Amino acid sequence: MTDFFDTVPERIAYEGPASDNPLAFRWYDADRVVAGKRMEDHLRFAVSYWHSFSWDGFDIFGAGTLDRPWLAPTSDPRAAAHRKMDVAFEFLEKLGAPFWCFHDRDLSPELGSFVETSALFDEMVDLAGQHMERTGMRLLWGTANAFSHPRYMAGAASNPDPEVFAYAAAQVCRALEATHRLGGQNYVLWGGREGYETLLNTDMGREQAQLARFLHLVIEHKRSIGFPGMILLEPKPFEPTKHQYDYDVAAVHAFLQRFDLLGEVHVNIEVNHATLSGHDFAHEVAAAFDAGVFGSIDANAGDDRLGWDLDRFPVSVEQMTLGMLEILRGGGFTTGGLNFDAKLRRQSVDRDDLFHAHIGGMDTMARSLLAASALLDGELSTARDARYAGWDSPFGQSIASGEMTLRSLHDQVEAGLEPTPASGRQEALETLVARAIERAS
Ligand code: XUL
Ligand code: CO
């Protein structure tokens, strides 16, 4: 094992809310049973390989700032990929998050040809398998990066050129097989450039049909190799493209229905993407459960004043409590989990900053789980049920069952039916949430 993070103990321990140790968990107690399940099994935390190990802090205005020596220009990409993976597993083991996630090109770069690229990729996948065996870490999901290389400038599956579609298919084929080999729980497709910059050169109908064809190919391949996990689409409204087809959960649901993919494809909801699409995180989770497409979560945060995909680590217990409440209401994760699709700020240049970020994110989510589980049954659900009680009455049932016509309802109102206003009790319910957060312990 490397000791890149030499100021960090062998394992981050749970020390409880009274601890002042910044390298300890205050809320995340993996074995603690909450609402009938261990915290670790509720939360299913994953670390994302790309932000933590494959990004040196560069942004569109400036060069990298972070201490990631394996990302320096090199004539030996193989050695650099090995070094990166050794450090990544040192981090995973010390943190104790049970899962990780990767893009194919995070593990090793693109080389001269697809054959050469794939050979190093496969070698790194095998090495990851050995690290996983040694450390007990598991794979939440794998994915293919079909948006960074210039060939994907006009999209991958939605590209006007079928040869680019073929290239993306080759990459996804390989990445799906690698995910399967590593026992991955899910496979994700984020349509990074599956959208458009201008309608002047875009045939939306064709592009969406191409995307659907691509997904059908993925489903067929999943079946043929016996991959048991879920195939997940990750909604995002825009960025880098002006418009992305997987705009939000509702748009993805409509797309899946239109192209006969319902039941085969679920969603990976990212908090910051929800915000960019004009929704609350909790809304996207509730919409996914309602539509039967819930899969997994990319846990992160945006910034109230910046409309970019900032990928901050989650810090708001209130926002996450409302999201966790919808996750619990929906029955929790099956194969999904909480992946920290989150990156450090460029000024967080100390090696242990990566630990502070993840510890803070895990504690935020754990505390939110405690608050949400306290809200799950009790006053909140009683109040919600009471609000719809009229629909359980014989009168409500007669409407819902189709017994009533527009005319018969008209006649009831003409005969004197007058609704009685009922309070929505929003502030009282918000106080219940605030109290659950205060008392979470
Ligand atoms: C981009 C994003 C990706 C996906 C995987 O906004 O969230 O990292 O999660 O490709
Ligand atoms: Co994401």
XYZ file of C-alpha atoms and ligand atoms in Angstrom:
452
model
C 0.000 0.000 0.000
C 1.195 3.565 -0.736
C 1.397 6.263 1.925
C 0.505 9.235 -0.208
C -1.929 10.365 2.501
C 0.654 9.986 5.228
C -0.986 12.386 7.700
C -4.175 10.331 7.716
C -4.727 7.316 10.007
C -5.124 3.781 8.623
C -8.878 4.036 8.936
C -11.228 6.958 9.599
C -13.137 6.004 12.750
C -16.548 6.953 14.085
C -16.080 9.087 17.206
C -19.569 10.598 17.616
C -20.963 14.172 17.543
C -18.869 15.303 20.529
C -15.578 14.615 18.745
C -13.393 17.521 17.640
C -11.156 15.272 15.573
C -11.489 16.516 11.973
C -10.318 13.137 10.671
C -13.149 11.187 12.316
C -16.832 10.662 11.580
C -19.259 12.418 13.873
C -22.468 11.014 12.372
C -21.556 8.173 10.012
C -21.506 5.033 12.130
C -21.497 2.243 9.538
C -22.906 -0.498 11.795
C -25.566 1.572 13.542
C -29.045 0.309 12.702
C -31.461 2.996 11.484
C -34.986 2.191 10.302
C -34.168 -1.523 10.259
C -30.895 -1.365 8.296
C -27.224 -0.640 8.956
C -26.211 2.909 7.998
C -23.677 1.516 5.547
C -26.438 -0.461 3.800
C -28.788 2.537 3.671
C -26.253 4.982 2.327
C -24.028 2.818 0.127
C -21.405 5.563 -0.275
C -19.162 5.639 -3.312
C -16.092 7.703 -4.192
C -15.789 8.924 -7.775
C -12.434 8.187 -9.378
C -12.597 11.088 -11.829
C -12.908 14.088 -9.495
C -10.672 12.681 -6.802
C -7.821 11.138 -8.793
C -8.125 12.099 -12.459
C -8.541 15.858 -12.079
C -5.737 18.176 -11.031
C -7.875 21.236 -10.390
C -7.766 22.808 -13.869
C -10.709 24.959 -14.871
C -11.548 26.965 -17.981
C -9.575 29.907 -16.612
C -6.499 28.215 -15.258
C -4.195 25.271 -14.853
C -4.297 22.547 -12.224
C -3.540 23.439 -8.631
C -3.825 20.073 -6.871
C -1.048 17.737 -5.854
C -1.672 14.840 -8.274
C 1.808 13.877 -9.517
C 0.507 10.945 -11.602
C -1.325 13.436 -13.855
C 1.870 15.253 -14.906
C 2.851 14.895 -18.585
C 4.626 11.558 -18.941
C 6.122 9.212 -21.473
C 4.969 6.286 -19.346
C 1.146 6.411 -19.074
C 1.093 2.845 -17.781
C 3.204 3.652 -14.732
C 1.130 6.776 -14.094
C -2.123 4.783 -14.257
C -0.708 2.234 -11.799
C 0.431 4.944 -9.389
C -2.971 6.638 -9.588
C -4.778 3.402 -8.786
C -2.498 2.520 -5.881
C -3.174 5.926 -4.319
C -6.906 5.705 -5.061
C -7.178 2.416 -3.177
C -5.104 3.779 -0.311
C -7.694 6.545 -0.084
C -10.693 4.203 -0.355
C -9.362 1.858 2.272
C -8.560 4.638 4.744
C -11.918 6.344 4.220
C -13.922 3.130 4.452
C -16.571 4.128 1.919
C -17.661 0.731 0.662
C -17.945 1.591 -3.066
C -16.204 3.429 -5.881
C -17.215 4.504 -9.445
C -15.200 5.094 -12.622
C -15.229 6.163 -16.276
C -13.158 3.951 -18.562
C -10.762 6.813 -19.329
C -10.264 7.620 -15.638
C -8.445 4.333 -15.195
C -6.113 4.839 -18.142
C -5.856 7.374 -20.948
C -6.647 7.046 -24.615
C -3.507 5.851 -26.460
C -2.633 5.532 -30.151
C -5.388 3.111 -31.194
C -8.519 1.517 -29.721
C -6.638 -1.778 -29.406
C -3.758 -0.185 -27.478
C -6.126 1.862 -25.330
C -8.215 -1.198 -24.512
C -5.184 -3.309 -23.616
C -4.088 -0.856 -20.920
C -7.686 -0.356 -19.798
C -8.161 -4.109 -19.352
C -4.892 -4.337 -17.441
C -6.108 -1.573 -15.092
C -9.467 -3.291 -14.647
C -7.677 -6.472 -13.617
C -5.530 -4.502 -11.206
C -8.656 -2.839 -9.768
C -10.069 -6.331 -9.253
C -6.989 -7.283 -7.222
C -7.207 -4.098 -5.135
C -10.909 -4.765 -4.525
C -10.186 -8.281 -3.417
C -7.484 -7.065 -1.049
C -9.448 -4.161 0.454
C -13.042 -5.417 0.287
C -14.072 -2.288 -1.663
C -16.898 -2.755 -4.175
C -17.920 -1.098 -7.418
C -21.175 0.896 -7.408
C -21.021 1.600 -11.127
C -18.857 1.975 -14.164
C -19.380 4.168 -17.196
C -17.690 5.214 -20.437
C -16.399 8.691 -21.112
C -17.984 9.429 -24.492
C -17.764 13.192 -24.252
C -14.146 14.333 -23.696
C -12.417 13.195 -26.876
C -12.792 15.577 -29.870
C -14.501 12.794 -31.871
C -17.500 13.290 -29.568
C -17.817 17.036 -30.129
C -21.235 16.515 -31.776
C -22.385 13.806 -29.373
C -21.849 10.060 -29.097
C -25.039 8.056 -29.827
C -26.813 11.198 -31.095
C -23.950 12.099 -33.453
C -24.859 12.847 -37.087
C -22.044 10.454 -38.068
C -22.826 6.731 -37.536
C -19.099 5.996 -37.258
C -18.976 8.030 -34.056
C -22.004 6.058 -32.842
C -19.998 2.893 -33.545
C -16.982 4.199 -31.628
C -19.135 5.014 -28.602
C -20.721 1.563 -28.864
C -17.262 -0.026 -28.787
C -16.321 1.959 -25.707
C -19.563 1.180 -23.863
C -19.312 -2.504 -24.800
C -15.859 -2.659 -23.216
C -16.761 -0.554 -20.168
C -19.926 -2.589 -19.500
C -17.952 -5.822 -19.683
C -15.331 -4.365 -17.324
C -18.052 -3.260 -14.902
C -19.490 -6.765 -14.979
C -16.060 -8.303 -14.388
C -15.619 -6.155 -11.293
C -19.025 -7.117 -9.891
C -20.391 -3.602 -10.516
C -23.859 -3.006 -9.132
C -24.989 -0.707 -11.971
C -23.868 0.752 -15.269
C -24.369 4.493 -15.917
C -24.811 6.472 -19.125
C -24.549 10.221 -18.806
C -25.291 11.871 -22.137
C -22.577 14.497 -21.840
C -22.946 15.766 -25.382
C -26.209 14.029 -26.293
C -27.974 17.270 -27.045
C -27.432 20.255 -29.292
C -25.843 23.669 -29.567
C -28.284 24.978 -32.201
C -31.484 23.677 -33.769
C -30.288 25.157 -37.084
C -28.159 22.052 -37.694
C -30.015 19.535 -35.516
C -32.670 16.928 -36.272
C -33.999 16.221 -32.782
C -36.226 13.364 -33.905
C -33.356 11.444 -35.479
C -30.994 12.112 -32.624
C -33.413 10.806 -30.016
C -34.172 7.723 -32.109
C -30.399 7.092 -32.321
C -30.095 7.425 -28.551
C -32.893 4.918 -28.104
C -31.232 2.504 -30.550
C -28.032 2.818 -28.562
C -29.810 2.022 -25.302
C -31.502 -1.016 -26.846
C -28.040 -2.246 -27.892
C -26.789 -1.740 -24.337
C -29.747 -3.699 -22.912
C -29.179 -6.537 -25.396
C -25.503 -6.688 -24.474
C -26.270 -6.562 -20.753
C -28.493 -9.620 -21.289
C -25.993 -11.460 -23.428
C -23.184 -11.142 -20.870
C -25.535 -11.728 -17.903
C -24.859 -8.403 -16.180
C -27.353 -8.352 -13.294
C -27.119 -4.623 -12.420
C -29.296 -1.715 -13.457
C -28.663 0.411 -16.530
C -28.954 4.033 -15.414
C -29.375 7.242 -17.385
C -28.204 10.376 -15.602
C -30.433 13.390 -16.299
C -28.879 16.820 -16.780
C -30.525 19.777 -18.537
C -27.447 21.321 -20.189
C -23.690 21.862 -19.837
C -21.665 21.267 -21.858
C -24.396 21.388 -24.536
C -27.034 24.116 -24.666
C -29.750 21.476 -24.382
C -29.422 17.877 -23.261
C -32.109 15.319 -24.187
C -32.051 13.709 -20.710
C -33.184 17.056 -19.292
C -34.690 15.816 -16.023
C -36.413 12.753 -14.584
C -39.736 13.574 -16.248
C -38.081 13.989 -19.672
C -36.181 10.708 -19.248
C -39.366 8.928 -18.215
C -41.201 10.199 -21.299
C -38.243 9.160 -23.488
C -38.178 5.657 -21.995
C -41.914 5.295 -22.566
C -41.717 6.578 -26.124
C -38.952 4.170 -27.089
C -40.156 1.113 -25.183
C -37.356 1.149 -22.618
C -39.391 1.395 -19.416
C -38.421 -1.273 -16.914
C -35.025 -1.674 -18.613
C -33.497 1.695 -17.778
C -33.611 3.644 -14.517
C -32.156 6.985 -13.448
C -29.074 8.162 -11.623
C -30.167 11.489 -10.115
C -27.513 14.103 -9.427
C -28.332 16.798 -6.882
C -26.644 19.637 -8.768
C -28.236 18.528 -12.063
C -31.660 18.657 -10.384
C -30.954 22.240 -9.327
C -29.824 23.191 -12.836
C -33.080 21.822 -14.271
C -35.035 24.081 -11.916
C -36.066 21.358 -9.483
C -35.321 20.515 -5.887
C -33.285 17.351 -5.364
C -36.220 15.908 -3.375
C -38.540 16.568 -6.322
C -36.396 14.535 -8.706
C -36.242 11.621 -6.255
C -40.016 11.688 -5.693
C -40.624 11.931 -9.461
C -38.380 8.911 -10.073
C -40.101 6.725 -7.489
C -43.491 7.824 -8.766
C -42.521 6.820 -12.309
C -40.885 3.569 -11.171
C -37.460 4.571 -12.526
C -35.461 5.322 -9.371
C -31.949 3.901 -9.407
C -29.087 5.738 -7.750
C -27.839 9.159 -6.591
C -24.867 11.367 -7.406
C -24.581 13.280 -4.142
C -23.196 16.796 -4.460
C -24.254 20.429 -4.274
C -24.346 23.501 -6.487
C -24.173 27.077 -5.362
C -27.221 29.291 -4.950
C -25.737 32.112 -7.000
C -23.900 30.213 -9.734
C -25.743 28.386 -12.465
C -22.929 25.914 -13.163
C -22.386 22.299 -12.376
C -20.069 23.083 -9.474
C -19.966 19.594 -7.968
C -19.355 20.754 -4.414
C -19.492 18.209 -1.640
C -22.907 18.183 0.054
C -23.075 20.350 3.173
C -26.760 21.160 3.624
C -28.405 18.802 6.110
C -31.790 20.336 5.343
C -31.549 19.781 1.567
C -30.292 16.255 2.053
C -32.859 15.414 4.749
C -35.642 16.273 2.308
C -33.969 14.108 -0.350
C -33.319 11.218 2.053
C -36.930 11.390 3.190
C -38.087 10.764 -0.391
C -35.543 7.946 -0.743
C -36.868 6.298 2.443
C -40.489 6.879 1.426
C -39.721 5.130 -1.844
C -38.201 2.131 -0.046
C -34.486 3.045 -0.281
C -31.767 1.812 -2.607
C -31.679 -1.612 -4.170
C -28.556 -1.709 -6.345
C -28.056 2.085 -6.182
C -26.162 4.175 -3.664
C -24.799 7.643 -2.934
C -21.865 8.442 -5.184
C -19.934 11.597 -4.344
C -19.816 13.108 -7.806
C -18.101 16.018 -6.101
C -14.751 17.723 -6.317
C -12.519 19.825 -4.150
C -12.315 23.572 -4.636
C -9.116 24.528 -6.487
C -7.661 26.087 -3.356
C -7.952 22.880 -1.327
C -4.396 21.884 -2.103
C -3.463 19.845 0.967
C -3.557 16.090 0.539
C -5.866 15.580 3.489
C -8.446 18.007 1.999
C -9.804 15.056 0.033
C -10.533 13.327 3.353
C -12.150 16.405 4.905
C -14.396 16.691 1.847
C -15.565 13.081 1.968
C -15.877 12.913 5.757
C -18.011 16.081 5.698
C -20.150 14.727 2.865
C -20.649 11.360 4.576
C -21.528 13.001 7.896
C -23.984 15.333 6.144
C -25.719 12.374 4.528
C -25.670 10.265 7.718
C -27.173 13.052 9.797
C -29.781 13.594 7.080
C -30.609 9.887 7.164
C -31.191 10.099 10.930
C -33.448 13.144 10.575
C -35.336 11.639 7.628
C -35.909 8.337 9.414
C -37.365 10.223 12.398
C -39.795 11.930 10.008
C -40.741 8.848 8.070
C -43.715 7.657 10.071
C -45.495 9.911 12.483
C -46.964 13.369 12.198
C -45.722 14.093 8.711
C -47.291 11.043 7.109
C -50.440 11.349 9.230
C -50.828 14.941 8.027
C -50.271 13.953 4.409
C -52.777 11.082 4.582
C -55.325 13.310 6.347
C -55.023 15.831 3.520
C -56.337 13.277 1.020
C -58.929 11.659 3.338
C -61.768 12.947 1.134
C -60.534 10.761 -1.707
C -60.950 7.689 0.512
C -64.579 8.605 1.282
C -67.415 7.083 -0.781
C -67.750 10.389 -2.636
C -64.045 10.574 -3.531
C -64.064 6.910 -4.538
C -67.040 7.439 -6.807
C -65.012 10.026 -8.767
C -61.793 8.043 -8.811
C -63.491 4.850 -9.965
C -65.060 6.571 -12.955
C -68.606 6.288 -11.665
C -69.174 10.046 -11.888
C -69.517 12.013 -15.110
C -68.769 15.671 -15.681
C -72.540 16.241 -15.724
C -73.226 14.340 -12.493
C -70.505 16.358 -10.726
C -72.033 19.514 -12.133
C -75.395 18.449 -10.746
C -73.978 17.872 -7.251
C -72.492 21.348 -7.202
C -75.746 22.812 -8.532
C -77.559 21.007 -5.716
C -75.443 22.875 -3.133
C -72.097 21.002 -2.747
C -69.586 23.511 -1.300
C -65.956 22.584 -0.488
C -64.590 23.412 2.977
C -61.072 24.920 2.890
C -58.436 22.903 4.762
C -55.025 24.173 5.856
C -52.027 22.803 3.996
C -50.086 23.340 7.271
C -46.830 23.992 5.405
C -45.132 26.005 8.134
C -46.151 23.495 10.804
C -44.669 20.687 8.687
C -41.483 22.659 8.016
C -41.136 23.019 11.770
C -41.371 19.239 12.098
C -38.443 18.937 9.692
C -36.417 21.558 11.568
C -37.099 19.744 14.842
C -36.099 16.373 13.420
C -32.798 17.888 12.271
C -32.194 19.508 15.683
C -32.895 16.238 17.458
C -31.082 13.868 15.113
C -28.507 12.131 17.264
C -21.305 15.241 -15.315
C -21.524 14.062 -14.451
C -20.741 12.843 -14.797
C -21.529 11.575 -14.674
C -20.802 10.362 -15.186
O -22.056 16.346 -14.971
O -22.261 14.122 -13.497
O -19.627 12.801 -13.974
O -21.887 11.337 -13.342
O -20.387 10.504 -16.491
Co -22.846 12.713 -12.095
